[in-house]
PDB file of C-alpha atoms in Angstrom:
ATOM      1  CA  UNK A   1       0.173   0.048  -0.302  1.00 68.00           C
ATOM      2  CA  UNK A   2       2.569   2.254   0.754  1.00 76.00           C
ATOM      3  CA  UNK A   3       4.320   1.763  -2.942  1.00 79.00           C
ATOM      4  CA  UNK A   4       0.960   2.852  -4.156  1.00 78.00           C
ATOM      5  CA  UNK A   5       1.249   6.055  -2.342  1.00 84.00           C
ATOM      6  CA  UNK A   6       4.668   6.810  -3.265  1.00 88.00           C
ATOM      7  CA  UNK A   7       3.647   6.156  -6.928  1.00 89.00           C
ATOM      8  CA  UNK A   8       0.583   8.711  -6.756  1.00 87.00           C
ATOM      9  CA  UNK A   9       2.612  11.092  -5.065  1.00 88.00           C
ATOM     10  CA  UNK A  10       5.642  11.177  -7.843  1.00 90.00           C
ATOM     11  CA  UNK A  11       2.991  10.861 -10.577  1.00 89.00           C
ATOM     12  CA  UNK A  12       1.510  14.065  -9.033  1.00 86.00           C
ATOM     13  CA  UNK A  13       4.510  15.752  -8.562  1.00 89.00           C
ATOM     14  CA  UNK A  14       5.126  15.109 -12.471  1.00 88.00           C
ATOM     15  CA  UNK A  15       2.090  16.016 -13.614  1.00 83.00           C
ATOM     16  CA  UNK A  16       2.264  19.534 -11.654  1.00 86.00           C
ATOM     17  CA  UNK A  17       6.103  20.064 -12.993  1.00 90.00           C
ATOM     18  CA  UNK A  18       5.063  19.750 -16.610  1.00 86.00           C
ATOM     19  CA  UNK A  19       1.708  21.503 -16.805  1.00 83.00           C
ATOM     20  CA  UNK A  20       3.283  24.939 -16.729  1.00 87.00           C
ATOM     21  CA  UNK A  21       5.040  24.299 -19.984  1.00 90.00           C
ATOM     22  CA  UNK A  22       2.147  22.568 -21.864  1.00 86.00           C
ATOM     23  CA  UNK A  23       1.199  25.840 -23.489  1.00 90.00           C
ATOM     24  CA  UNK A  24       4.716  26.726 -24.493  1.00 91.00           C
ATOM     25  CA  UNK A  25       5.093  23.369 -26.001  1.00 91.00           C
ATOM     26  CA  UNK A  26       2.093  23.374 -27.971  1.00 90.00           C
ATOM     27  CA  UNK A  27       2.406  26.938 -29.175  1.00 91.00           C
ATOM     28  CA  UNK A  28       6.189  26.929 -30.013  1.00 93.00           C
ATOM     29  CA  UNK A  29       7.178  23.301 -30.531  1.00 93.00           C
ATOM     30  CA  UNK A  30       3.799  22.064 -32.685  1.00 92.00           C
ATOM     31  CA  UNK A  31       3.170  25.477 -33.803  1.00 93.00           C
ATOM     32  CA  UNK A  32      -0.402  25.464 -32.599  1.00 92.00           C
ATOM     33  CA  UNK A  33      -2.573  28.833 -32.184  1.00 93.00           C
ATOM     34  CA  UNK A  34      -4.298  30.112 -28.831  1.00 91.00           C
ATOM     35  CA  UNK A  35      -7.566  28.721 -30.575  1.00 94.00           C
ATOM     36  CA  UNK A  36      -6.059  25.375 -30.376  1.00 93.00           C
ATOM     37  CA  UNK A  37      -4.478  25.593 -27.016  1.00 90.00           C
ATOM     38  CA  UNK A  38      -8.017  26.393 -25.770  1.00 92.00           C
ATOM     39  CA  UNK A  39      -9.803  23.619 -27.506  1.00 93.00           C
ATOM     40  CA  UNK A  40      -7.211  21.155 -26.133  1.00 90.00           C
ATOM     41  CA  UNK A  41      -7.966  22.401 -22.702  1.00 89.00           C
ATOM     42  CA  UNK A  42     -11.747  22.540 -23.275  1.00 93.00           C
ATOM     43  CA  UNK A  43     -11.225  18.816 -24.236  1.00 93.00           C
ATOM     44  CA  UNK A  44      -9.450  17.829 -21.122  1.00 88.00           C
ATOM     45  CA  UNK A  45     -12.118  19.522 -18.941  1.00 91.00           C
ATOM     46  CA  UNK A  46     -14.783  17.949 -20.550  1.00 94.00           C
ATOM     47  CA  UNK A  47     -13.356  14.508 -20.487  1.00 94.00           C
ATOM     48  CA  UNK A  48     -12.435  14.946 -16.845  1.00 91.00           C
ATOM     49  CA  UNK A  49     -16.013  16.222 -15.982  1.00 93.00           C
ATOM     50  CA  UNK A  50     -17.431  13.342 -17.689  1.00 94.00           C
ATOM     51  CA  UNK A  51     -15.042  10.712 -15.826  1.00 92.00           C
ATOM     52  CA  UNK A  52     -16.197  12.184 -12.890  1.00 91.00           C
ATOM     53  CA  UNK A  53     -19.597  11.583 -13.169  1.00 91.00           C
ATOM     54  CA  UNK A  54     -18.995   8.261 -14.560  1.00 90.00           C
ATOM     55  CA  UNK A  55     -16.793   7.091 -11.587  1.00 85.00           C
ATOM     56  CA  UNK A  56     -18.944   8.379  -8.998  1.00 84.00           C
ATOM     57  CA  UNK A  57     -21.832   6.471 -10.106  1.00 83.00           C
ATOM     58  CA  UNK A  58     -19.815   3.275 -10.451  1.00 80.00           C
ATOM     59  CA  UNK A  59     -18.570   3.757  -6.833  1.00 75.00           C
ATOM     60  CA  UNK A  60     -22.032   4.469  -5.772  1.00 73.00           C
ATOM     61  CA  UNK A  61     -23.410   1.124  -7.045  1.00 76.00           C
ATOM     62  CA  UNK A  62     -20.319  -0.591  -5.937  1.00 71.00           C
ATOM     63  CA  UNK A  63     -20.005  -2.681  -2.707  1.00 69.00           C
ATOM     64  CA  UNK A  64     -17.560  -0.275  -1.173  1.00 69.00           C
ATOM     65  CA  UNK A  65     -20.555   2.054   0.270  1.00 69.00           C
ATOM     66  CA  UNK A  66     -22.516  -1.153   1.779  1.00 71.00           C
ATOM     67  CA  UNK A  67     -19.153  -1.926   3.354  1.00 73.00           C
ATOM     68  CA  UNK A  68     -18.662   1.311   4.732  1.00 72.00           C
ATOM     69  CA  UNK A  69     -22.088   1.436   6.102  1.00 72.00           C
ATOM     70  CA  UNK A  70     -21.584  -1.918   7.896  1.00 73.00           C
ATOM     71  CA  UNK A  71     -18.333  -1.041   9.102  1.00 72.00           C
ATOM     72  CA  UNK A  72     -20.285   2.122  10.751  1.00 71.00           C
ATOM     73  CA  UNK A  73     -23.075   0.150  12.170  1.00 70.00           C
ATOM     74  CA  UNK A  74     -20.918  -2.582  13.635  1.00 66.00           C
ATOM     75  CA  UNK A  75     -18.332   0.188  15.370  1.00 66.00           C
ATOM     76  CA  UNK A  76     -21.710   2.150  16.777  1.00 62.00           C
ATOM     77  CA  UNK A  77     -22.533   1.145  20.394  1.00 60.00           C
ATOM     78  CA  UNK A  78     -25.760  -0.653  20.658  1.00 57.00           C
ATOM     79  CA  UNK A  79     -27.071   2.186  22.570  1.00 53.00           C
ATOM     80  CA  UNK A  80     -26.274   5.106  19.857  1.00 52.00           C
ATOM     81  CA  UNK A  81     -28.712   3.241  17.747  1.00 51.00           C
TER      82      UNK A  81
END
């Protein structure tokens, strides 16, 4: 589990380090215009929004919320019910 945490940390750090250079790369290296840059960023935001909706629905229907509710019920003392 710790390895997964370290992997996530380094992935996030790499993304945060590269993200500021994306506009320069698209406009100068690839020869894109400001419009193409806006289209790319708009598409990434749209995809991220759709994936948030889909992943939220999948997680709501999975067994995880049921397990969480069972753990809460199990850990709550009987006199609090």
